[in-house]
Short mmCIF file of C-alpha atoms and ligand atoms in Angstrom, two decimals:
data_model
loop_
_atom_site.label_atom_id
_atom_site.label_comp_id
_atom_site.label_asym_id
_atom_site.label_seq_id
_atom_site.Cartn_x
_atom_site.Cartn_y
_atom_site.Cartn_z
CA MET A 16 25.40 10.32 2.48
CA LEU A 17 23.60 13.09 0.66
CA SER A 18 21.78 12.50 -2.59
CA VAL A 19 22.92 14.47 -5.63
CA ALA A 20 19.68 16.45 -5.59
CA GLU A 21 20.14 17.31 -1.90
CA ALA A 22 23.71 18.41 -2.51
CA GLN A 23 22.61 20.56 -5.46
CA ALA A 24 19.90 22.14 -3.31
CA HIS A 25 22.51 22.99 -0.64
CA VAL A 26 24.81 24.53 -3.24
CA LEU A 27 22.08 26.72 -4.68
CA ALA A 28 20.90 27.68 -1.18
CA ALA A 29 24.44 28.81 -0.33
CA GLY A 30 23.48 31.45 -2.84
CA GLY A 31 25.91 34.30 -2.71
CA ASN A 32 25.39 37.77 -4.04
CA ARG A 33 23.80 38.54 -7.34
CA ARG A 34 24.86 41.92 -8.67
CA ARG A 35 22.87 43.59 -11.40
CA GLU A 36 24.33 45.54 -14.24
CA THR A 37 23.35 47.14 -17.53
CA VAL A 38 25.29 45.94 -20.56
CA PRO A 39 25.15 46.93 -24.24
CA LEU A 40 23.44 44.31 -26.39
CA SER A 41 26.79 43.58 -28.01
CA GLU A 42 27.92 42.13 -24.66
CA ALA A 43 24.66 40.51 -23.59
CA HIS A 44 25.15 37.10 -25.18
CA GLY A 45 24.95 34.25 -22.65
CA ARG A 46 23.90 36.49 -19.79
CA TYR A 47 20.65 36.06 -17.86
CA LEU A 48 17.97 38.73 -17.71
CA ALA A 49 17.58 40.55 -14.41
CA GLU A 50 14.21 41.93 -15.52
CA ASP A 51 11.50 41.18 -18.03
CA VAL A 52 11.95 42.58 -21.51
CA ILE A 53 8.94 44.61 -22.64
CA ALA A 54 8.64 45.75 -26.25
CA ARG A 55 9.19 49.49 -26.63
CA LEU A 56 8.24 49.40 -30.29
CA THR A 57 5.67 47.68 -32.47
CA GLN A 58 6.96 45.39 -35.21
CA PRO A 59 6.29 45.82 -38.02
CA PRO A 60 5.44 49.42 -37.16
CA PHE A 61 3.10 49.59 -40.18
CA ASN A 62 1.51 47.15 -42.60
CA ALA A 63 4.47 46.20 -44.76
CA SER A 64 4.90 44.39 -48.02
CA ALA A 65 6.52 40.99 -47.57
CA MET A 66 7.52 40.72 -51.24
CA ASP A 67 8.47 42.70 -54.32
CA GLY A 68 5.30 43.38 -56.30
CA TYR A 69 2.30 45.66 -56.55
CA ALA A 70 0.00 46.82 -53.77
CA VAL A 71 -3.68 46.77 -54.70
CA ARG A 72 -7.12 46.50 -53.15
CA PHE A 73 -8.13 42.83 -52.94
CA GLU A 74 -11.66 43.53 -54.11
CA ASP A 75 -10.35 45.11 -57.34
CA ILE A 76 -8.59 41.90 -58.38
CA ALA A 77 -10.00 39.72 -61.17
CA PRO A 78 -8.32 37.24 -63.57
CA GLY A 79 -6.37 39.04 -66.30
CA ILE A 80 -7.16 42.49 -64.94
CA THR A 81 -5.02 45.54 -65.69
CA PHE A 82 -4.06 48.18 -63.11
CA PRO A 83 -2.41 51.53 -63.83
CA VAL A 84 0.69 51.90 -61.65
CA ILE A 85 0.54 55.31 -59.99
CA GLY A 86 3.71 55.35 -57.88
CA GLU A 87 6.00 53.33 -55.70
CA ALA A 88 6.90 52.60 -52.10
CA ILE A 89 10.24 51.21 -51.05
CA ALA A 90 11.72 50.18 -47.69
CA GLY A 91 12.26 53.42 -45.82
CA LYS A 92 10.10 55.54 -48.11
CA ALA A 93 6.31 55.39 -48.23
CA PHE A 94 4.10 56.14 -51.24
CA ASP A 95 3.25 59.83 -50.91
CA GLY A 96 0.41 60.01 -53.43
CA PHE A 97 -3.29 59.38 -53.10
CA PHE A 98 -4.52 55.83 -53.71
CA GLU A 99 -7.77 55.24 -55.58
CA GLU A 100 -9.81 52.19 -56.50
CA GLY A 101 -8.56 50.13 -59.41
CA VAL A 102 -4.93 51.22 -59.38
CA ALA A 103 -1.69 49.67 -58.15
CA VAL A 104 1.41 50.97 -56.39
CA ARG A 105 4.79 49.39 -57.00
CA VAL A 106 6.07 48.06 -53.62
CA LEU A 107 9.35 46.49 -52.63
CA THR A 108 9.92 44.16 -49.65
CA GLY A 109 9.64 46.04 -46.37
CA ALA A 110 7.85 49.03 -47.90
CA PRO A 111 4.86 50.47 -46.04
CA MET A 112 1.60 49.44 -47.74
CA PRO A 113 -0.09 52.56 -49.17
CA ASP A 114 -3.31 53.52 -47.35
CA GLY A 115 -6.24 51.81 -49.05
CA THR A 116 -4.26 48.80 -50.28
CA ASP A 117 -4.40 45.43 -48.55
CA THR A 118 -2.85 42.86 -50.88
CA VAL A 119 0.39 42.43 -52.83
CA ILE A 120 0.43 40.86 -56.29
CA LEU A 121 3.85 39.31 -56.90
CA GLN A 122 5.90 40.93 -59.65
CA GLU A 123 6.34 37.54 -61.33
CA ASP A 124 2.54 37.26 -61.67
CA VAL A 125 2.17 40.41 -63.82
CA ALA A 126 3.25 41.77 -67.19
CA TYR A 127 4.33 45.40 -67.06
CA GLU A 128 3.75 47.62 -70.04
CA ASP A 129 3.25 51.36 -70.55
CA GLY A 130 2.78 52.26 -66.90
CA ALA A 131 0.31 49.46 -66.19
CA ILE A 132 0.39 45.87 -65.02
CA ARG A 133 -1.72 43.00 -66.26
CA LEU A 134 -2.32 40.02 -64.02
CA ILE A 135 -0.97 36.94 -65.81
CA GLY A 136 -0.66 34.64 -62.82
CA ASP A 137 -3.26 33.33 -60.39
CA CYS A 138 -5.37 35.73 -58.37
CA PRO A 139 -4.15 36.06 -54.75
CA PRO A 140 -6.32 33.73 -52.65
CA HIS A 141 -7.26 36.22 -49.95
CA ALA A 142 -6.95 39.82 -48.82
CA GLY A 143 -3.71 40.44 -46.98
CA ARG A 144 -1.66 38.08 -49.17
CA HIS A 145 2.07 38.95 -48.90
CA VAL A 146 1.38 41.68 -46.36
CA ARG A 147 2.92 41.73 -42.89
CA LYS A 148 0.36 43.27 -40.57
CA ALA A 149 1.44 46.03 -38.18
CA GLY A 150 2.24 44.41 -34.83
CA GLN A 151 2.19 40.89 -36.26
CA ASP A 152 5.60 40.18 -34.72
CA PHE A 153 5.10 42.07 -31.44
CA ALA A 154 3.28 45.11 -30.11
CA GLU A 155 4.64 47.88 -27.90
CA GLY A 156 4.11 46.97 -24.24
CA SER A 157 4.03 43.22 -24.77
CA LEU A 158 6.20 40.85 -22.70
CA LEU A 159 8.94 39.43 -24.92
CA LEU A 160 11.41 37.73 -22.54
CA GLN A 161 11.14 36.85 -18.87
CA VAL A 162 13.55 37.51 -16.06
CA GLY A 163 15.93 34.56 -15.63
CA THR A 164 16.04 33.78 -19.36
CA ARG A 165 19.44 33.16 -20.92
CA ILE A 166 20.00 35.70 -23.67
CA ASN A 167 20.76 33.89 -26.91
CA VAL A 168 21.71 35.54 -30.19
CA ARG A 169 18.09 35.47 -31.38
CA GLY A 170 17.03 37.19 -28.19
CA ILE A 171 19.60 39.90 -28.87
CA ALA A 172 18.00 40.55 -32.26
CA LEU A 173 14.55 40.59 -30.66
CA MET A 174 15.65 43.06 -28.00
CA ALA A 175 17.27 45.32 -30.58
CA ALA A 176 14.23 45.26 -32.88
CA SER A 177 11.92 46.03 -29.98
CA GLY A 178 13.72 49.22 -29.05
CA HIS A 179 16.39 48.14 -26.55
CA GLY A 180 20.02 49.11 -26.83
CA THR A 181 21.06 47.54 -23.53
CA ALA A 182 20.12 44.58 -21.35
CA GLU A 183 19.55 44.43 -17.59
CA VAL A 184 21.45 41.33 -16.50
CA PHE A 185 23.20 39.86 -13.49
CA ALA A 186 26.93 40.28 -13.24
CA ARG A 187 29.31 37.51 -14.20
CA PRO A 188 30.53 35.90 -10.98
CA ARG A 189 34.22 36.25 -10.17
CA VAL A 190 35.62 32.79 -9.59
CA VAL A 191 39.06 32.08 -8.17
CA ILE A 192 40.61 28.62 -8.62
CA LEU A 193 43.22 27.22 -6.28
CA SER A 194 44.82 23.85 -7.03
CA THR A 195 46.70 22.14 -4.24
CA GLY A 196 49.22 19.35 -4.27
CA ASP A 197 52.98 18.93 -3.88
CA GLU A 198 52.91 16.54 -6.81
CA LEU A 199 51.65 19.09 -9.33
CA VAL A 200 53.49 21.07 -12.01
CA PRO A 201 51.93 23.60 -14.39
CA PRO A 202 50.86 22.55 -17.90
CA GLY A 203 53.79 22.55 -20.31
CA GLN A 204 56.35 21.89 -17.65
CA ALA A 205 58.10 18.51 -17.53
CA PRO A 206 57.09 16.68 -14.35
CA GLY A 207 59.90 15.54 -12.09
CA PRO A 208 59.95 12.13 -10.42
CA SER A 209 56.60 11.44 -8.71
CA GLN A 210 55.01 14.52 -10.23
CA ILE A 211 52.01 15.01 -12.53
CA VAL A 212 50.61 17.96 -14.43
CA ASN A 213 47.93 20.22 -12.97
CA SER A 214 45.28 19.53 -15.58
CA ASN A 215 42.36 20.51 -13.37
CA GLY A 216 43.17 24.21 -13.17
CA VAL A 217 42.98 24.90 -16.90
CA MET A 218 40.08 22.51 -17.36
CA LEU A 219 37.98 24.20 -14.69
CA ALA A 220 38.96 27.70 -15.78
CA SER A 221 37.88 26.91 -19.34
CA LEU A 222 34.67 25.24 -18.22
CA LEU A 223 33.78 28.20 -16.02
CA ARG A 224 34.48 30.70 -18.78
CA CYS A 225 32.20 28.73 -21.12
CA CYS A 226 29.33 29.45 -18.84
CA GLY A 227 30.15 33.11 -18.34
CA ALA A 228 32.24 33.34 -15.17
CA GLN A 229 35.20 35.70 -14.82
CA VAL A 230 37.99 33.38 -13.82
CA GLN A 231 41.26 33.84 -12.06
CA ASP A 232 43.37 30.70 -11.84
CA LEU A 233 45.90 31.12 -9.04
CA GLY A 234 47.79 28.00 -10.05
CA ILE A 235 49.33 25.44 -7.72
CA LEU A 236 49.72 25.68 -3.97
CA PRO A 237 51.90 23.27 -2.00
CA ASP A 238 50.32 21.01 0.61
CA ARG A 239 51.13 23.46 3.39
CA HIS A 240 48.53 24.70 5.82
CA ASP A 241 49.79 28.28 6.21
CA VAL A 242 50.32 28.84 2.49
CA ILE A 243 46.88 27.52 1.59
CA ARG A 244 45.21 29.46 4.42
CA ASP A 245 46.81 32.78 3.41
CA ALA A 246 46.04 32.26 -0.27
CA ILE A 247 42.44 31.46 0.57
CA ALA A 248 42.06 34.54 2.75
CA ARG A 249 43.51 36.80 0.05
CA ALA A 250 41.53 35.24 -2.79
CA ALA A 251 38.20 35.31 -0.98
CA ALA A 252 38.34 39.08 -0.57
CA ASP A 253 37.23 39.69 -4.13
CA ALA A 254 35.76 36.41 -5.26
CA ASP A 255 32.12 35.44 -5.51
CA ILE A 256 33.14 31.79 -5.66
CA LEU A 257 36.34 30.28 -4.40
CA VAL A 258 37.11 26.87 -5.89
CA THR A 259 39.72 24.66 -4.30
CA VAL A 260 40.83 21.51 -6.06
CA GLY A 261 42.28 18.49 -4.33
CA GLY A 262 43.09 17.97 -0.71
CA ALA A 263 39.41 17.67 0.11
CA SER A 264 39.33 14.34 1.91
CA VAL A 265 40.54 13.84 5.44
CA GLY A 266 43.81 12.15 4.53
CA ASP A 267 46.99 13.10 6.32
CA HIS A 268 48.06 15.43 3.53
CA ASP A 269 44.75 17.11 2.97
CA TYR A 270 45.04 20.61 4.25
CA VAL A 271 42.33 22.44 2.46
CA GLN A 272 39.53 21.98 4.94
CA ALA A 273 41.63 23.04 7.92
CA ALA A 274 43.04 25.98 5.97
CA LEU A 275 39.56 27.14 5.00
CA VAL A 276 38.37 26.98 8.58
CA ASP A 277 41.47 28.80 9.77
CA ALA A 278 40.86 31.51 7.17
CA GLY A 279 37.41 32.03 8.70
CA ALA A 280 35.20 29.88 6.50
CA ARG A 281 32.13 28.00 7.67
CA ILE A 282 32.37 24.62 6.00
CA ASP A 283 30.12 21.67 5.38
CA PHE A 284 31.85 18.50 4.41
CA TRP A 285 29.79 15.98 2.54
CA LYS A 286 29.83 12.54 1.21
CA ILE A 287 27.54 12.47 -1.80
CA ALA A 288 26.04 9.25 -3.08
CA MET A 289 27.59 9.50 -6.52
CA ARG A 290 30.42 8.10 -8.57
CA PRO A 291 32.88 9.48 -9.58
CA GLY A 292 33.35 12.03 -6.87
CA LYS A 293 34.79 11.92 -3.46
CA PRO A 294 33.69 14.10 -0.59
CA MET A 295 32.99 17.65 -1.55
CA MET A 296 33.12 20.77 0.59
CA LEU A 297 30.80 23.71 0.54
CA GLY A 298 31.12 26.77 2.70
CA THR A 299 31.02 30.51 2.98
CA LEU A 300 33.89 32.84 3.63
CA GLY A 301 32.97 36.49 3.95
CA GLU A 302 30.93 37.33 0.87
CA SER A 303 32.14 34.36 -1.13
CA VAL A 304 30.91 30.81 -1.49
CA THR A 305 33.65 28.20 -1.38
CA ILE A 306 33.49 24.86 -3.14
CA GLY A 307 36.12 22.20 -2.58
CA LEU A 308 36.33 19.81 -5.51
CA PRO A 309 38.05 16.43 -5.49
CA GLY A 310 41.47 16.30 -7.13
CA ASN A 311 40.79 13.37 -9.41
CA PRO A 312 40.35 14.96 -12.83
CA VAL A 313 37.20 13.08 -13.80
CA SER A 314 35.66 13.58 -10.37
CA ALA A 315 36.54 17.25 -10.49
CA TYR A 316 34.91 17.57 -13.90
CA VAL A 317 31.72 15.72 -12.97
CA CYS A 318 31.37 17.61 -9.68
CA ALA A 319 31.93 20.87 -11.55
CA GLN A 320 29.12 19.98 -13.98
CA LEU A 321 26.75 18.98 -11.19
CA TYR A 322 27.51 21.62 -8.53
CA LEU A 323 29.90 24.37 -9.58
CA LEU A 324 28.32 25.35 -12.90
CA PRO A 325 24.81 25.41 -11.42
CA LEU A 326 26.11 27.77 -8.74
CA VAL A 327 27.64 30.01 -11.41
CA ARG A 328 24.42 29.98 -13.42
CA HIS A 329 22.44 30.69 -10.25
CA LEU A 330 24.59 33.74 -9.49
CA MET A 331 24.27 34.82 -13.12
CA GLY A 332 20.51 34.84 -12.61
CA ALA A 333 19.44 31.63 -14.34
CA ALA A 334 15.85 30.67 -13.56
CA ASP A 335 16.80 27.04 -14.20
CA PRO A 336 20.45 26.48 -13.24
CA LEU A 337 20.61 22.69 -12.91
CA PRO A 338 21.69 20.42 -15.77
CA ARG A 339 18.76 18.73 -17.48
CA PRO A 340 19.05 15.03 -18.25
CA LEU A 341 17.88 13.78 -21.64
CA GLN A 342 16.59 10.28 -22.40
CA GLY A 343 18.11 7.76 -24.74
CA ARG A 344 18.54 4.04 -25.25
CA LEU A 345 21.44 1.81 -24.37
CA THR A 346 23.41 0.21 -27.21
CA VAL A 347 25.04 -2.25 -24.79
CA ASP A 348 24.11 -4.19 -21.67
CA VAL A 349 25.15 -2.62 -18.37
CA ARG A 350 25.76 -4.20 -14.99
CA PRO A 351 23.65 -3.59 -11.88
CA ASN A 352 24.57 -0.41 -10.02
CA GLY A 353 25.43 -0.10 -6.33
CA GLY A 354 24.56 2.45 -3.68
CA ARG A 355 25.74 5.58 -5.52
CA VAL A 356 24.44 7.23 -8.67
CA ASP A 357 26.93 6.40 -11.40
CA TYR A 358 27.76 9.08 -13.97
CA MET A 359 29.25 6.88 -16.67
CA ARG A 360 31.37 8.46 -19.35
CA ALA A 361 29.54 7.67 -22.57
CA MET A 362 29.21 8.39 -26.25
CA VAL A 363 25.78 9.40 -27.49
CA THR A 364 24.69 9.63 -31.09
CA ALA A 365 21.45 10.85 -32.58
CA SER A 366 19.52 8.23 -34.53
CA ALA A 367 16.13 8.32 -36.25
CA ASP A 368 14.67 6.76 -33.09
CA GLY A 369 16.29 9.21 -30.69
CA TRP A 370 19.54 9.20 -28.75
CA GLU A 371 21.68 6.08 -28.60
CA VAL A 372 23.85 5.85 -25.50
CA THR A 373 27.06 3.83 -25.26
CA PRO A 374 28.74 3.90 -21.84
CA PHE A 375 32.45 3.13 -22.08
CA PRO A 376 33.49 -0.26 -20.70
CA VAL A 377 36.26 1.23 -18.55
CA GLN A 378 35.14 3.89 -16.07
CA ASP A 379 38.30 4.95 -14.24
CA SER A 380 37.99 8.33 -12.57
CA ALA A 381 41.59 9.19 -13.34
CA MET A 382 41.35 8.57 -17.10
CA LEU A 383 41.25 11.83 -18.99
CA SER A 384 41.47 10.12 -22.39
CA ARG A 385 38.09 8.49 -21.81
CA LEU A 386 36.62 11.69 -20.41
CA GLU A 387 37.71 13.60 -23.50
CA ALA A 388 36.24 10.93 -25.80
CA ALA A 389 32.89 11.10 -24.01
CA ASN A 390 30.17 13.49 -25.05
CA ALA A 391 27.74 12.49 -22.31
CA LEU A 392 27.43 11.22 -18.78
CA ALA A 393 25.01 8.28 -18.69
CA ILE A 394 23.17 8.25 -15.36
CA ARG A 395 22.69 4.97 -13.52
CA PRO A 396 20.43 5.47 -10.48
CA ILE A 397 21.20 4.05 -7.06
CA ASN A 398 20.74 0.26 -6.96
CA ALA A 399 19.55 0.12 -10.57
CA PRO A 400 19.29 -3.50 -11.72
CA ALA A 401 21.24 -4.70 -14.75
CA ALA A 402 19.95 -3.02 -17.91
CA GLU A 403 19.84 -4.58 -21.35
CA LYS A 404 20.73 -3.10 -24.66
CA GLY A 405 17.72 -1.12 -25.90
CA SER A 406 16.45 -0.06 -22.47
CA ASN A 407 16.00 3.58 -21.52
CA ILE A 408 18.72 5.57 -19.84
CA ALA A 409 19.02 9.19 -18.78
CA PHE A 410 22.13 11.15 -19.65
CA LEU A 411 23.66 14.60 -19.45
CA LEU A 412 24.84 15.92 -22.78
CA LEU A 413 28.30 17.50 -22.60
CA ASN A 414 27.98 19.61 -25.70
CA ALA A 415 28.60 23.04 -24.23
CA ASP A 416 32.28 22.61 -23.49
P1 LIG B 524 43.47 14.74 -3.74
O1 LIG B 524 42.00 15.09 -3.84
O2 LIG B 524 44.33 15.91 -3.48
O3 LIG B 524 43.68 13.63 -2.77
O4 LIG B 524 43.88 14.18 -5.16
C1 LIG B 524 43.33 13.01 -5.71
C2 LIG B 524 44.05 12.62 -6.97
O5 LIG B 524 43.92 13.63 -7.95
C3 LIG B 524 45.56 12.45 -6.79
O6 LIG B 524 45.97 11.40 -7.65
C4 LIG B 524 46.12 13.76 -7.26
O7 LIG B 524 47.44 13.62 -7.72
C5 LIG B 524 45.19 14.11 -8.37
N1 LIG B 524 45.11 15.57 -8.50
C6 LIG B 524 44.89 16.45 -7.49
N2 LIG B 524 44.86 17.69 -7.95
C7 LIG B 524 45.04 17.61 -9.29
C8 LIG B 524 45.11 18.59 -10.32
N3 LIG B 524 44.96 19.90 -10.06
N4 LIG B 524 45.29 18.17 -11.60
C9 LIG B 524 45.44 16.83 -11.85
N5 LIG B 524 45.38 15.89 -10.92
C10 LIG B 524 45.20 16.25 -9.64
MG1 LIG B 525 46.26 16.40 -2.99
#
């Protein structure tokens, strides 16, 4: 049996093609940078007032002093006069500081009368008070964001402010989902005798879209070798990732592996030392990577979190595509664990002392109600001894979907 880390390494090594593209900033959210972002502008581009008030020379300031006001500067329009010692210029937030001034006195600290201000508040403590220095945020030529970084909304603002209208990113992988099983009917359709609803297709499609993939869900295929083989061959032609669901074990009615091979795929078939999760397949078919997920809904979900989403993030250019466990403390006792890592459906809550982790007492890999109620997967390592309430436990937070 492979360890989870080994299986993840295999999935990422299967790689696939990363395509680069240039997108407008309005479409860059959630994408990963294909190159470093270097500032094209300096911010602020000039010394700027950070407040509404009066620009003066610090060394002219004394308690109760009066300054004649000789002009004004507002955001977008500099003072165009000539500044001399002992005078003030009215400035509004964002205005360029007039040459010769270095400090802003707040408007609430002065009394204005007859074209002059008198300082009625405290003297500013130091030169430069309420002034944003040119380049204090960033300077032209400086490295702002590194290749592989996920572009968040704050990064979009930073890129825009630093002179970029577009982002160099990796393309969103095209993922095709194929669910197999004679027992399945589409969501919304009443199941006949012995049938159940294909819940995995929509779940996986939604999960994949959350992380940026372009998804095509081909729906349900019957457990028939030729049908599955032909669908796989067609789908792989323009997919970066081909996901099959169900039919992945070597039971009599499991056709997916044989169909993949017949369609020309090179397949590895693994048992991974984890629970839930049955054997998983990984392979390549032409330009696409194929992943075969177990049909059990909870297993499919957990395997998608551990293997499929990291592959998507990897193709999208993520420097760090694997899920990162957090640490919390158990609110209940848990039993010793066996020879597979157990990803227990759990509820975590934030407390003043950190995360509190409550694994659910029933851990059935077919129970979607418990999966939905969970917001974390608590991780029990292989052969972990019984753990008492209050002891540390790692978990994956499921807050992104
Ligand atoms: P399989 O991996 O095909 O042997 O399926 C394992 C279990 O998961 C069986 O109980 C299937 O009925 C169920 N199952 C398979 N595919 C799906 C699906 N797309 N949606 C919901 N349940 C499924
Ligand atoms: Mg099946």
